[in-house]
XYZ file of C-alpha atoms in Angstrom:
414
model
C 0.000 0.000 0.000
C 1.441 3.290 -0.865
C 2.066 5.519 2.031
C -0.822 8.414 2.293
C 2.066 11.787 1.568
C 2.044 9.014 -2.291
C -1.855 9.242 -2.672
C -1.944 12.325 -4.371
C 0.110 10.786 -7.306
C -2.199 8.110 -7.988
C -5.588 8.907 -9.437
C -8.685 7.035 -7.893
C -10.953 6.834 -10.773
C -10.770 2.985 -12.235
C -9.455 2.564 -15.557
C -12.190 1.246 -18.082
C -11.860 -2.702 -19.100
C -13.662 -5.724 -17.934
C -13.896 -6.164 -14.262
C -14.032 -2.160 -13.538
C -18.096 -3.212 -13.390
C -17.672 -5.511 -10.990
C -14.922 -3.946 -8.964
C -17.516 -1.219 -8.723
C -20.369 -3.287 -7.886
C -18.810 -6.194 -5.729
C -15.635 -4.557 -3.641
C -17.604 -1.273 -3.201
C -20.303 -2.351 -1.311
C -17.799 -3.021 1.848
C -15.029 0.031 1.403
C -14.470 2.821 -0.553
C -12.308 2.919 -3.672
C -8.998 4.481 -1.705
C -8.636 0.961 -0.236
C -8.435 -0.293 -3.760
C -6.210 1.928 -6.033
C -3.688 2.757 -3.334
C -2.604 -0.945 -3.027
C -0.081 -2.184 -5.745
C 0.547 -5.931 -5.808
C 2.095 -8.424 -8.128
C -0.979 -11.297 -9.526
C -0.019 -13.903 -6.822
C -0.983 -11.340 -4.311
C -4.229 -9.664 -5.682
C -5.630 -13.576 -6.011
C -4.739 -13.892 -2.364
C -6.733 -10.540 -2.101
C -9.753 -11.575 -3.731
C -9.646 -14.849 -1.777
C -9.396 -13.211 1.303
C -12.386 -10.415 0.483
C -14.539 -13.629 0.015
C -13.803 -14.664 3.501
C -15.143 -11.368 4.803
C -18.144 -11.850 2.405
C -18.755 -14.953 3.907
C -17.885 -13.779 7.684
C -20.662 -10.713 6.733
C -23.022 -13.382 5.865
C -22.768 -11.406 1.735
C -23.173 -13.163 -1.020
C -20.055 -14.686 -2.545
C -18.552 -14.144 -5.694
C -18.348 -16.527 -8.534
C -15.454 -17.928 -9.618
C -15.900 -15.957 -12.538
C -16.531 -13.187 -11.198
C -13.459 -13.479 -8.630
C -11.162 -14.541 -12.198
C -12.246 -11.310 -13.568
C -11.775 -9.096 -11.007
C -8.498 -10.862 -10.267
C -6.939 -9.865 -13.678
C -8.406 -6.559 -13.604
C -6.640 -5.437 -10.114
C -3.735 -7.112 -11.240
C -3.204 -5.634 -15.010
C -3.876 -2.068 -13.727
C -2.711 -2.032 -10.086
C 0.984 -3.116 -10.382
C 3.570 -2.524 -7.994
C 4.690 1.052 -9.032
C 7.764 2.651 -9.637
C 8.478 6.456 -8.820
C 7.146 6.333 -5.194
C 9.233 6.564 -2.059
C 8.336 2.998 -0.328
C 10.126 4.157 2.567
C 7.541 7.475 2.759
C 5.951 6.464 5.990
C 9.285 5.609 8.228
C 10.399 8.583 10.654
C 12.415 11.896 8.993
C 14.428 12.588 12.158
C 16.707 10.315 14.499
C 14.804 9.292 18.069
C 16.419 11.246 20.688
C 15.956 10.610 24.385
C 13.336 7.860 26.019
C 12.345 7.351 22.624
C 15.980 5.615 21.777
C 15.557 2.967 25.068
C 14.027 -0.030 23.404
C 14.746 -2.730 21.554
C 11.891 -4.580 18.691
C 12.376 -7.959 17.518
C 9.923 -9.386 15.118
C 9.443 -13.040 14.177
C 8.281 -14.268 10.591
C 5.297 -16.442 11.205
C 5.667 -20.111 9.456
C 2.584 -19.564 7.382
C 2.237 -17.015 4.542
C -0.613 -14.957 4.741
C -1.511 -15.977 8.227
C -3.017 -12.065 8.892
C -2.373 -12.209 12.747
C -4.456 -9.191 12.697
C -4.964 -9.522 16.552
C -2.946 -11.090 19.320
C -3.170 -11.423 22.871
C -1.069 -13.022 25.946
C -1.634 -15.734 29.007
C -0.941 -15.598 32.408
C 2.340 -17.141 31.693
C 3.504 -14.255 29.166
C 3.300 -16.687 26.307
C 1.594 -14.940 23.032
C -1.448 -15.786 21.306
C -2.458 -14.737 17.690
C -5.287 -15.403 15.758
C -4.406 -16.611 12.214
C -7.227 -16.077 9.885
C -6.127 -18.941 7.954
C -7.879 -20.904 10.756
C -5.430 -20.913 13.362
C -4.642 -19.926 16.671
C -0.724 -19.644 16.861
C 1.165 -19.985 20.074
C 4.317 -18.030 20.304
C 6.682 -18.940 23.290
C 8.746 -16.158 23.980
C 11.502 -18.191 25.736
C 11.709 -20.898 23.829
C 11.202 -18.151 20.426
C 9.128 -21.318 18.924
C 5.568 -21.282 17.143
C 3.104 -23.586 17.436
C -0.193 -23.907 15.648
C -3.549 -25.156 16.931
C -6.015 -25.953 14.238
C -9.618 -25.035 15.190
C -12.385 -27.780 14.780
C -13.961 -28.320 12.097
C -17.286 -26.686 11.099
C -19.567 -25.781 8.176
C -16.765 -23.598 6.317
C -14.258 -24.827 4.258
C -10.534 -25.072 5.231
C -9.773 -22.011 3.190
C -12.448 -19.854 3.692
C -11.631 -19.650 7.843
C -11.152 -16.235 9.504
C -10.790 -16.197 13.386
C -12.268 -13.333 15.565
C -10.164 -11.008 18.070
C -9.339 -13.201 21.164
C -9.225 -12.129 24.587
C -7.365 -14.430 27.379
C -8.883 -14.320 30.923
C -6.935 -14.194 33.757
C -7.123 -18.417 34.271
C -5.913 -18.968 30.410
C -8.946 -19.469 28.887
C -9.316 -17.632 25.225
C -12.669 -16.638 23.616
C -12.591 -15.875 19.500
C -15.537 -15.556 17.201
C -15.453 -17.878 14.404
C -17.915 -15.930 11.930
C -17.662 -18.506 9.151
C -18.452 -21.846 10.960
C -21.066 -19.006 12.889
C -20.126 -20.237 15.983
C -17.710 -18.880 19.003
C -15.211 -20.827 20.433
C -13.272 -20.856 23.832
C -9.575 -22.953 23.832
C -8.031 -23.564 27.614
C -4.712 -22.894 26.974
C -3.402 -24.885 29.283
C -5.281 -28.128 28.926
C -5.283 -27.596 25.348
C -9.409 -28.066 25.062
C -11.747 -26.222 22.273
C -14.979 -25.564 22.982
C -17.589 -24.297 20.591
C -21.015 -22.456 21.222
C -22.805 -22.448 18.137
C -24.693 -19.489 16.983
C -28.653 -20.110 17.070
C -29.727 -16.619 16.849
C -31.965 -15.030 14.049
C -32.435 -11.759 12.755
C -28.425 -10.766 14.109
C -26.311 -11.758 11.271
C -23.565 -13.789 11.589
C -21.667 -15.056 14.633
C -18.321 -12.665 13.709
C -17.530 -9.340 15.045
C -15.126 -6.937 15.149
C -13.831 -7.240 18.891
C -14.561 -8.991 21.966
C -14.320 -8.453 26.021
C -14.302 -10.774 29.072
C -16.734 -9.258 31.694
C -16.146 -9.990 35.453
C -19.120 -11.683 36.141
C -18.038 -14.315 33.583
C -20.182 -13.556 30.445
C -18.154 -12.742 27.114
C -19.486 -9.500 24.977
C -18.558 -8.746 21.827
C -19.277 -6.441 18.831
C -21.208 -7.292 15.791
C -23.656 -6.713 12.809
C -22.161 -3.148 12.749
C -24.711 -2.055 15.532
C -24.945 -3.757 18.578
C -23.237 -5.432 21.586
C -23.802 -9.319 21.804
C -23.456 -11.234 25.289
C -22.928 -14.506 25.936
C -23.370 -16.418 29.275
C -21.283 -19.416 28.973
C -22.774 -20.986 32.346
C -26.369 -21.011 30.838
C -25.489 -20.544 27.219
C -27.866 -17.915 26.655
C -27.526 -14.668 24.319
C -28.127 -11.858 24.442
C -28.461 -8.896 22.313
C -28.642 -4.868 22.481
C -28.978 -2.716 19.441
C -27.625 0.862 19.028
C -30.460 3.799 19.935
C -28.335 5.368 16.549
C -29.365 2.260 14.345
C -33.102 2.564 16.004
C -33.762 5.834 15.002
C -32.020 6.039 11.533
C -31.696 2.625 10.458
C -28.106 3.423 9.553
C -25.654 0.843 10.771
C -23.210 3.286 13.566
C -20.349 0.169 13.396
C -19.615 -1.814 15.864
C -15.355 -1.558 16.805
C -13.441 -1.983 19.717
C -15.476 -2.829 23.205
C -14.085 -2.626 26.411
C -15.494 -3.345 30.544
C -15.432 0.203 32.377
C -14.675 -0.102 36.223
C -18.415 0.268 37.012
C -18.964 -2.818 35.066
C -20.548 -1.130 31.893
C -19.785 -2.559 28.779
C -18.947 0.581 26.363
C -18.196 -0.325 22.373
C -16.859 2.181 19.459
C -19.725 3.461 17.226
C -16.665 4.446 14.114
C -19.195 5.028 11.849
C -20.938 7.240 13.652
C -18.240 9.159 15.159
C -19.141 8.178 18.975
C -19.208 6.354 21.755
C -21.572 4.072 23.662
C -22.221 2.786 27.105
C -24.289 -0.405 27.821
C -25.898 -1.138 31.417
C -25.398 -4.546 31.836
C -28.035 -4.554 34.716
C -30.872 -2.714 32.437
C -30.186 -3.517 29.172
C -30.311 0.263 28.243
C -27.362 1.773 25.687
C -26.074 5.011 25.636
C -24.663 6.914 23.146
C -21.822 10.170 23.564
C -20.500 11.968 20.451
C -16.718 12.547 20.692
C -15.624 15.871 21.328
C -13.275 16.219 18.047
C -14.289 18.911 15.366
C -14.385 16.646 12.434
C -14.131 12.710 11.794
C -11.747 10.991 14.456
C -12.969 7.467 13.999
C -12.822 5.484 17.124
C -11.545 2.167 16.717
C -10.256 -0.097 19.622
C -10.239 1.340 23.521
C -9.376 -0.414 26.954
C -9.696 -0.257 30.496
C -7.204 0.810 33.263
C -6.586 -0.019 36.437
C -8.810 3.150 37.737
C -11.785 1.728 35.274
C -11.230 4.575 33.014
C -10.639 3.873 29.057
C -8.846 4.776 26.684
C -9.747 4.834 23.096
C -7.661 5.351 19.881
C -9.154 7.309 17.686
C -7.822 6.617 14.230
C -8.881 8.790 11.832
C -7.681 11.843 14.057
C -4.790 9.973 15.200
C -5.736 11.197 18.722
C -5.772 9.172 22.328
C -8.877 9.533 24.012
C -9.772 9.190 27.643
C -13.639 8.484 29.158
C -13.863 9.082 32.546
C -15.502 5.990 33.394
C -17.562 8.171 36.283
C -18.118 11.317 34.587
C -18.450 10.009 31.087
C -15.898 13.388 30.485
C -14.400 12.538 27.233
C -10.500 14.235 27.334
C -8.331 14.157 23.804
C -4.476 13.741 23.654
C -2.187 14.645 20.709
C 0.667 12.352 20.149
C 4.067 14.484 18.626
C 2.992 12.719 15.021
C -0.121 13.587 13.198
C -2.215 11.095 10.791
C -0.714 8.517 12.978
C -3.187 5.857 12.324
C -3.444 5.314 16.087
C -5.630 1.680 16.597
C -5.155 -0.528 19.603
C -4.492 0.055 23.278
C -2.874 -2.047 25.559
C -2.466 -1.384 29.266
C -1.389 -2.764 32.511
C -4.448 -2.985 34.399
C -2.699 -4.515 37.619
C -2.751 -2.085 40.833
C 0.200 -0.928 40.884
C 1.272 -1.994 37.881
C 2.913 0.109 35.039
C 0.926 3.644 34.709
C 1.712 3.750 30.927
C -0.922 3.665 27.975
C 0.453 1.844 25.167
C -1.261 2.343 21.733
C 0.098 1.027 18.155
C 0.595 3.742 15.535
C -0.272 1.837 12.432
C -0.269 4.322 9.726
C 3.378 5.595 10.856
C 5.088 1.952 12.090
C 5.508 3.318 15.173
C 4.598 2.201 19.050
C 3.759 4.659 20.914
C 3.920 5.027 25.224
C 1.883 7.855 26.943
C 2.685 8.966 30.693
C -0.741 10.364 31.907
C 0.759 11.470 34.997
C 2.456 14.314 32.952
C 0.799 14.190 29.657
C 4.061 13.336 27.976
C 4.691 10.822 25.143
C 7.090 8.625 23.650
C 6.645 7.095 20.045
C 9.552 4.019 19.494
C 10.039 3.379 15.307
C 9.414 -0.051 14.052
C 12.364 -1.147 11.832
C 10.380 -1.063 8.808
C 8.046 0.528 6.416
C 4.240 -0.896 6.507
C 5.008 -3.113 9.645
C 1.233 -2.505 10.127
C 1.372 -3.051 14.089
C -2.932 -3.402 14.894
C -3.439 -4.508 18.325
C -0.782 -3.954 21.745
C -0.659 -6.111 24.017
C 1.162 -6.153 27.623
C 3.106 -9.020 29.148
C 1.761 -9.768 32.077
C 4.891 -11.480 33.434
C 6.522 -8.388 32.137
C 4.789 -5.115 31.986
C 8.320 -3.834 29.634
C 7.105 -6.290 27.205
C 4.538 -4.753 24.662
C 3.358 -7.424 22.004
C 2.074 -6.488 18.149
C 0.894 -8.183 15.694
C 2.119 -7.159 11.904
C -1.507 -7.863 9.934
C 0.196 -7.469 6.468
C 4.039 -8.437 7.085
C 3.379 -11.680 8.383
């Protein structure tokens, strides 16, 4: 993908020939056309494109292309979106040398055994041992002291081996992970350390399909997660019951706000990222009832993931504005922080939520390969460069065996 300083050399109207039809018919209806003409791939990797967009069809519960159709638009992308020459590939790395805190770290990152694994998400046991979901199917241990990978093939279900995409897992505090498994519309829980799957199929009409966007582990036990691009599902694993509550925004206008990042506030509220609709919303778990709060940002900010600390309060990254955001979990006061880079592309949070624990709020900086560390005893922050362009770091996570060790997962790189 071309860094954003390139888009202005590349124009986004489609070239005419066959496929530009269907490009504009079939890709549109899920992003815009930036996604498209800004990305610059060789054949081999627009077919693994087109593959992949047919997962998320399928995980939407949209119907699929044929093969066809995906043949066509295949050649298309590929004849007129090759890898181009004349742009700085480098564009997106930092201009300046880090000076001060921002020089006391060290990044390692491991190539994962699979190509086109996608670990867009990743998350850590009790034992500091990483945890990433492949959407090739997989959940992928990563042992940090051994430096060794091991996959874990989910069960089979109703979707074929290659058209698997795993959900955004959460580990609670006894090693169990939750993910939602959209295309065998089902979610599944895996004890990491008896090595046990679980699945809870997905019964429920009228609420799409059983993937989402993100998911949260409540202290009372029940697992919530985002979904349908307007409400909050539950989950009670005791009981196995659902349930459901739709956003007052989708009520009145019938316009989907999206569903993001969802997060458990220290009162026990459950509030999710409306990024469509530029706001934020609270649920009650005890009444059911969901509130909605616009952000206090003169324009389009974008909230994508957020996360609790160890006062309750969260902290949201807002990506469009490339802002941190902090909700006073009592107040509802929504503050906004400005990290030293703008457009940074800022997406997941991560946070030591143990009293006493580290103070910092760690966010990734996706646009700009950068992660970035903010102090809000003084308001000051650090950003630490990745060692290369497009690293693509999504969601932070802290070692909880080592609150210096902040885990990322590289969704493009691998």
């Amino acid at each position: 993908r071309l860094p954003e300083e390139e888009h202005e050399k590349v124009s986004l109207a489609f070239p005419a020939g066959a496929g530009k039809a269907l490009v504009e018919e079939k890709c549109m209806s899920c992003h815009n056309d930036n996604r498209i003409v800004v990305k610059r791939s060789d054949a081999n990797d627009w077919a693994f494109t087109i593959k992949r967009m047919r997962i998320n069809l399928a995980a939407g519960g949209l119907p699929d292309l044929t093969e066809q159709e995906a043949s066509t638009i295949t050649k298309y992308l590929s004849d007129n979106y090759k890898p181009l020459g004349g742009t700085d590939e480098n564009a997106r790395m930092p201009r300046n040398f880090a000076t001060g805190d921002g020089t006391k770290f060290r990044v390692v990152t491991y190539n994962l055994p699979r190509p086109y694994s996608e670990p867009h998400d990743i998350a850590v046991d009790p034992t500091g041992v990483a945890w990433a979901a492949e959407r090739a199917g997989f959940l992928i241990r990563f042992d940090p002291k051994l430096l060794e990978f091991t996959e874990r093939p989910i069960p089979a279900g109703i979707a074929a081996p290659d058209r698997q995409r795993l959900g955004n897992p959460q580990i609670d505090s006894k090693g169990m992970l939750w993910a939602a498994d959209g295309p065998n519309n089902r979610w599944l829980s895996y004890d990491t350390v008896n090595r046990q799957y679980k699945t809870y199929p997905w019964t429920e009409k009228g609420h799409g399909n059983a993937g989402g966007n993100s998911m949260t582990i409540h202290p009372d036990g029940n697992i919530y997660a985002t979904g349908f691009g307007r409400e909050v599902r539950m989950l009670d694993p005791a009981t196995l019951e659902w349930k459901f509550y739709t956003a007052p925004h989708f009520e009145k206008t019938k316009e989907p706000p999206g569903a993001y990042g969802v997060a458990v506030a220290g009162d026990g509220s459950v509030w999710f990222a409306q990024n469509e609709a530029d706001q934020m919303a609270r649920l009650d778990v005890n009444t059911g009832k969901v509130e909605e709060f616009k952000i206090p940002y003169d324009g389009y900010s974008m909230p994508r993931r957020l996360q609790s600390d160890a006062n309750g309060d969260l902290w949201v990254a807002l990506w469009q504005a490339g802002k941190l955001m902090k909700i006073d979990h009592k107040t509802r006061k929504m503050t906004i922080y400005d990290p030293p880079t703008p457009n940074n592309g800022a997406y997941g949070v991560g946070i030591d939520k143990e009293q006493g624990g580290s103070p910092y709020i760690w966010f990734s900086e996706h646009k700009v390969d950068r992660i970035a560390r903010f102090d809000p005893r003084n308001g000051q922050f650090v950003e630490f460069p990745l060692p290369y362009a497009e690293s693509d770091a999504r969601r932070v996570e802290i070692d909880p065996t080592n609150p210096n060790r902040i885990f990322f997962s590289g969704n493009t790189p691998d």
